Structure formats: structure tokens, C-alpha cells
Amino acid sequence: MFEAMVAGWCGQQSSRYLSIITISQREAVVRRFAGFAQTWPWEWTAGDIEDWVCSLRSGPSPRSHSTVRYYQNAVAMFMGYLVDRRYGWGEECLRRFGTHPAQICHEWNTVRHTADHEGRPEVRPFTRVELQKFFDYADDQVTTADRLGRKGSVAAFRDATLFKVIYAYGLRRTEAAMLDVADFTRNPKAPEFGRMGACNVRYGKAMRGSPPRRRTVLTVMGWSVDVLTEYLEHIRPRYAPGARPALWPTERGGRIRPAYIDTRFAQYRTELGLPAELHPHCLRHSYVTHLIEDGFDPFFVQQQVGHRWGSTTALYTGVSGDHKNQMLRRALDAGLGQDTATHDHQDGDR
């Protein structure tokens, strides 16, 4: 009965065109809770979910606020499916077991979603010094491998270029991993960038069962054109990709995966001694922050990174103290000049 319930719930989500990954992750949460409760869904109580959450918050690795809320939501959705009379699970359980499932997640025993952003507060953009240090280290791996005659120099060059492209175009990991060579095209308004004038992102973050969202990211950092051109002309051909379109091929003929990006990034970060809170997505945060600091219009930046709301872009922005002080100085100078002119006018009247 339990397996039939889980299968039915997964089928319901699949009919809504939710991704296989989303469905499997939610299923894993429900199975994990079932293992904790050691009873069946038609026997679960509100006390079971409360005890589970207490266990998640204790121990050597307590779960974060957002993780606990995700777990609770998964169980709540599963129970919502079971108590929906259109699926008949309640009647079937009454007939077989003399009891029926009931919703066990309520407003008074679950985490409330009251903040627009639930990311870890310690996560932040790179400083410009940290970013340059990271890129220099990635480049050094190529030089070191060449000097020692190691096989990994080609992969090191690929990965150094990959990290630079993630930053230069404000990409998510999956967006970067799924890029093809043909995704870079000319921008008639910026002919100086040649065929690297724009990056067509085809696998942007999907929303509630929709297909991946597409967007075009215009090239704004001229150095990225040189980096990509060198990689495409001298490094990528060494993978003998043939007709395969992937921008970042592997030695086995596939394309790199987001998990590989995480692993490689963590390796470089650890070897550099950079803070543990930095991860690949922080390169995207840095892109937003640095563009705003450099004077780009916030709405332009919002479109570049594919945010639906400007408030989301603002959350990504860790504008430096120096930039804010410059903005403050300009505002104060403008206001001070106006005050001086007003005082001069009043003195003239006297």
C-alpha cells in the first residue's frame, strides 16, 4: 500500500511536468521520514513530524532553516495527496486498516516562510582581490601541469576558462555545464566582440514545472572574449569533440556535470585557503555586485541574470563599502552644492 501511495504521488507530480530530480528528491524525503517514524502513512501523527524535526535540529550537523522547511513541505504535500478524496486513499485505508491518513503538517508545527530569501547569511560575493586570486590559481594549475608533464593540463585550462565564463556571464552551474559552442553568437550592437557578443542560455532555472527558461546574456567583459577564443581554438580541439556540441567536453566524450564544478571549485578554494562559505554560485553573486559597482543599470543586470524581480537581484548584491561611500559622496556633494546656491540666493535677497 505504501509503495502504491508513493508511486501515485510521483505520477501526480510527473503529470504536472515537474522535473525528475525534484520528484526523486521529494520521494527521498518522504521515505526518510517513514524510516524515522517506523509506521505507515495512515498511522502518522503530528507528533511524529515534530519529533523528526527535533532530531534534525540536534546532533553534530543540525539542518538549516530552509532545509527543514523543505522537508516539512515534502511530507505535507505527500499527505495532502493522500487525504485528497479524488484519489480514494482514505476510503481504501479505512476498508483495509480501519483508519485513514490525516494531514500532520499544520501552521502551528511547521517552519513559516516569512522571508523572501532563506539563503545562509554567511554566503557572499567574492571580493575583487579574492576573485583575482582564485583565477590566478586556476591558471597556475595549467602552468604547473605543463611543467611537470602531467596529463591534466588540458582539463585544468578547460576548468579555468569555465570558472571565468561563469563569472563573466553570471551563470548558474547547470546553465554553464549545458552550454554548447553554438550558444555564443554575435551582437550587432557590439561588433567588437565578434562571435562572442552574446551567450544564449537555454537551460535557465525552471519555474514550477515549466520548461527551462531561456535568456540571452550580453557580453560586457571584453577579456572574456579573448579567454573563450583561446580555449576554443587551442584547447577544446584537443578533446577531439568531432560533431559533439558541448562547450566543456570530457575525455570520455560527454560533458561536465554540475557536481564536477562543485568538486573542482572546492578543491581550489581549499588549496587557496579561501573561506568555506564561498561556492560556485558566489561567482554569480560577484557578477551582479561588480556590475552594479561599475555603474550598470540595475534593471539591465536583472535581465542579464534572468531574475523575475528586482528584489531578487538586490539580494545578490554585496556592494562594497568603497562603492557605497562613493555614491554617498556624490549625493552629499550634489546636495551640498544645492544648499550653497540656496544660501547665496537668500543672502542676495537680504
Short mmCIF file of N, CA, C and O in Angstrom, two decimals, residues 208-261:
data_model
loop_
_atom_site.label_atom_id
_atom_site.label_comp_id
_atom_site.label_asym_id
_atom_site.label_seq_id
_atom_site.Cartn_x
_atom_site.Cartn_y
_atom_site.Cartn_z
N ARG A 208 8.25 25.92 -11.43
CA ARG A 208 7.05 25.15 -11.15
C ARG A 208 6.57 24.31 -12.33
O ARG A 208 5.45 24.45 -12.81
N GLY A 209 7.44 23.44 -12.80
CA GLY A 209 7.03 22.51 -13.84
C GLY A 209 7.14 23.05 -15.25
O GLY A 209 6.84 22.33 -16.20
N SER A 210 7.55 24.30 -15.41
CA SER A 210 7.70 24.86 -16.74
C SER A 210 9.00 24.36 -17.36
O SER A 210 9.90 23.88 -16.66
N PRO A 211 9.14 24.45 -18.69
CA PRO A 211 10.42 24.10 -19.32
C PRO A 211 11.52 25.05 -18.85
O PRO A 211 11.23 26.11 -18.28
N PRO A 212 12.78 24.69 -19.08
CA PRO A 212 13.88 25.59 -18.70
C PRO A 212 13.67 26.97 -19.32
O PRO A 212 13.26 27.10 -20.47
N ARG A 213 13.96 28.00 -18.55
CA ARG A 213 13.78 29.37 -19.03
C ARG A 213 15.02 29.80 -19.82
O ARG A 213 16.14 29.62 -19.38
N ARG A 214 14.77 30.40 -20.96
CA ARG A 214 15.87 30.83 -21.83
C ARG A 214 16.09 32.33 -21.66
O ARG A 214 15.15 33.08 -21.38
N ARG A 215 17.31 32.75 -21.88
CA ARG A 215 17.63 34.17 -21.88
C ARG A 215 18.92 34.38 -22.66
O ARG A 215 19.68 33.43 -22.88
N THR A 216 19.14 35.61 -23.08
CA THR A 216 20.37 35.97 -23.76
C THR A 216 21.16 36.91 -22.86
O THR A 216 20.63 37.94 -22.41
N VAL A 217 22.40 36.55 -22.56
CA VAL A 217 23.28 37.36 -21.73
C VAL A 217 24.27 38.06 -22.65
O VAL A 217 25.04 37.40 -23.35
N LEU A 218 24.25 39.38 -22.65
CA LEU A 218 25.15 40.14 -23.50
C LEU A 218 26.55 40.18 -22.88
O LEU A 218 26.69 40.29 -21.65
N THR A 219 27.56 40.09 -23.71
CA THR A 219 28.94 40.18 -23.23
C THR A 219 29.22 41.61 -22.77
O THR A 219 28.96 42.57 -23.50
N VAL A 220 29.73 41.73 -21.56
CA VAL A 220 30.07 43.06 -21.03
C VAL A 220 31.54 43.14 -20.61
O VAL A 220 32.06 44.23 -20.41
N MET A 221 32.20 42.01 -20.48
CA MET A 221 33.60 41.97 -20.06
C MET A 221 34.46 41.54 -21.24
O MET A 221 34.48 40.36 -21.62
N GLY A 222 35.15 42.50 -21.86
CA GLY A 222 35.90 42.22 -23.07
C GLY A 222 36.94 41.13 -22.93
O GLY A 222 37.19 40.37 -23.87
N TRP A 223 37.53 41.00 -21.75
CA TRP A 223 38.56 39.98 -21.56
C TRP A 223 38.03 38.57 -21.75
O TRP A 223 38.77 37.65 -22.11
N SER A 224 36.71 38.38 -21.50
CA SER A 224 36.13 37.04 -21.63
C SER A 224 36.17 36.57 -23.08
O SER A 224 36.24 35.36 -23.34
N VAL A 225 36.13 37.50 -24.03
CA VAL A 225 36.20 37.13 -25.44
C VAL A 225 37.55 36.50 -25.75
O VAL A 225 37.63 35.46 -26.42
N ASP A 226 38.62 37.11 -25.27
CA ASP A 226 39.96 36.56 -25.50
C ASP A 226 40.13 35.19 -24.84
O ASP A 226 40.71 34.27 -25.42
N VAL A 227 39.60 35.06 -23.63
CA VAL A 227 39.71 33.79 -22.90
C VAL A 227 39.00 32.68 -23.65
O VAL A 227 39.53 31.58 -23.85
N LEU A 228 37.77 32.95 -24.08
CA LEU A 228 36.98 31.94 -24.80
C LEU A 228 37.59 31.61 -26.15
O LEU A 228 37.63 30.43 -26.56
N THR A 229 38.05 32.61 -26.85
CA THR A 229 38.64 32.38 -28.17
C THR A 229 39.86 31.47 -28.08
O THR A 229 40.03 30.53 -28.87
N GLU A 230 40.73 31.75 -27.11
CA GLU A 230 41.92 30.91 -26.94
C GLU A 230 41.52 29.48 -26.60
O GLU A 230 42.10 28.52 -27.14
N TYR A 231 40.53 29.32 -25.73
CA TYR A 231 40.08 27.98 -25.35
C TYR A 231 39.51 27.24 -26.56
O TYR A 231 39.84 26.05 -26.80
N LEU A 232 38.67 27.90 -27.34
CA LEU A 232 38.01 27.24 -28.48
C LEU A 232 39.00 26.90 -29.58
O LEU A 232 38.86 25.87 -30.26
N GLU A 233 40.01 27.73 -29.77
CA GLU A 233 40.95 27.50 -30.86
C GLU A 233 42.06 26.51 -30.51
O GLU A 233 42.52 25.77 -31.39
N HIS A 234 42.47 26.48 -29.25
CA HIS A 234 43.67 25.70 -28.92
C HIS A 234 43.44 24.56 -27.92
O HIS A 234 44.25 23.62 -27.91
N ILE A 235 42.41 24.62 -27.10
CA ILE A 235 42.24 23.62 -26.04
C ILE A 235 41.11 22.65 -26.33
O ILE A 235 41.32 21.43 -26.30
N ARG A 236 39.94 23.15 -26.64
CA ARG A 236 38.81 22.25 -26.89
C ARG A 236 39.09 21.24 -27.99
O ARG A 236 38.70 20.06 -27.86
N PRO A 237 39.76 21.61 -29.10
CA PRO A 237 40.04 20.61 -30.14
C PRO A 237 40.86 19.43 -29.65
O PRO A 237 40.81 18.35 -30.26
N ARG A 238 41.59 19.60 -28.55
CA ARG A 238 42.42 18.51 -28.04
C ARG A 238 41.58 17.40 -27.42
O ARG A 238 42.09 16.30 -27.15
N TYR A 239 40.29 17.67 -27.20
CA TYR A 239 39.38 16.62 -26.73
C TYR A 239 38.80 15.83 -27.90
O TYR A 239 38.03 14.89 -27.68
N ALA A 240 39.14 16.23 -29.13
CA ALA A 240 38.61 15.59 -30.33
C ALA A 240 37.10 15.46 -30.25
O ALA A 240 36.54 14.35 -30.36
N PRO A 241 36.40 16.58 -30.08
CA PRO A 241 34.95 16.50 -29.88
C PRO A 241 34.17 16.10 -31.12
O PRO A 241 33.03 15.65 -31.01
N GLY A 242 34.77 16.27 -32.30
CA GLY A 242 34.04 15.91 -33.52
C GLY A 242 32.80 16.76 -33.67
O GLY A 242 32.84 17.98 -33.55
N ALA A 243 31.67 16.09 -33.91
CA ALA A 243 30.40 16.80 -34.10
C ALA A 243 29.68 17.07 -32.78
O ALA A 243 28.61 17.68 -32.78
N ARG A 244 30.25 16.61 -31.67
CA ARG A 244 29.59 16.83 -30.38
C ARG A 244 29.61 18.32 -30.04
O ARG A 244 30.64 18.98 -30.15
N PRO A 245 28.48 18.87 -29.59
CA PRO A 245 28.36 20.33 -29.46
C PRO A 245 28.83 20.90 -28.13
O PRO A 245 28.98 22.12 -28.01
N ALA A 246 29.04 20.07 -27.11
CA ALA A 246 29.29 20.57 -25.76
C ALA A 246 30.48 21.53 -25.72
O ALA A 246 31.54 21.23 -26.28
N LEU A 247 30.30 22.65 -25.03
CA LEU A 247 31.40 23.60 -24.89
C LEU A 247 32.48 23.05 -23.98
O LEU A 247 33.66 23.32 -24.18
N TRP A 248 32.10 22.27 -22.97
CA TRP A 248 33.05 21.74 -21.99
C TRP A 248 33.07 20.22 -22.08
O TRP A 248 32.47 19.54 -21.25
N PRO A 249 33.72 19.63 -23.07
CA PRO A 249 33.72 18.17 -23.20
C PRO A 249 34.63 17.51 -22.17
O PRO A 249 35.49 18.16 -21.56
N THR A 250 34.42 16.23 -21.99
CA THR A 250 35.27 15.43 -21.11
C THR A 250 36.08 14.46 -21.96
O THR A 250 35.82 14.26 -23.15
N GLU A 251 37.05 13.82 -21.32
CA GLU A 251 37.89 12.87 -22.05
C GLU A 251 37.11 11.68 -22.56
O GLU A 251 37.49 11.04 -23.53
N ARG A 252 35.97 11.37 -21.91
CA ARG A 252 35.16 10.23 -22.32
C ARG A 252 34.08 10.60 -23.33
O ARG A 252 33.23 9.79 -23.66
N GLY A 253 34.11 11.83 -23.78
CA GLY A 253 33.18 12.23 -24.83
C GLY A 253 31.88 12.83 -24.36
O GLY A 253 31.03 13.15 -25.19
N GLY A 254 31.70 12.97 -23.06
CA GLY A 254 30.48 13.58 -22.55
C GLY A 254 30.68 15.07 -22.29
O GLY A 254 31.56 15.71 -22.85
N ARG A 255 29.87 15.60 -21.42
CA ARG A 255 30.02 16.98 -20.99
C ARG A 255 30.13 17.00 -19.47
O ARG A 255 29.60 16.10 -18.80
N ILE A 256 30.81 17.98 -18.93
CA ILE A 256 30.98 18.03 -17.48
C ILE A 256 29.63 18.23 -16.80
O ILE A 256 28.69 18.77 -17.39
N ARG A 257 29.54 17.79 -15.55
CA ARG A 257 28.31 17.88 -14.79
C ARG A 257 28.44 18.94 -13.70
O ARG A 257 29.56 19.27 -13.27
N PRO A 258 27.30 19.48 -13.25
CA PRO A 258 27.35 20.48 -12.17
C PRO A 258 28.11 19.99 -10.94
O PRO A 258 28.81 20.77 -10.28
N ALA A 259 27.98 18.70 -10.61
CA ALA A 259 28.67 18.17 -9.44
C ALA A 259 30.19 18.27 -9.60
O ALA A 259 30.91 18.49 -8.62
N TYR A 260 30.67 18.11 -10.83
CA TYR A 260 32.10 18.25 -11.08
C TYR A 260 32.55 19.68 -10.82
O TYR A 260 33.63 19.92 -10.27
N ILE A 261 31.73 20.64 -11.22
CA ILE A 261 32.06 22.05 -10.98
C ILE A 261 32.20 22.30 -9.48
O ILE A 261 33.13 22.98 -9.03
#
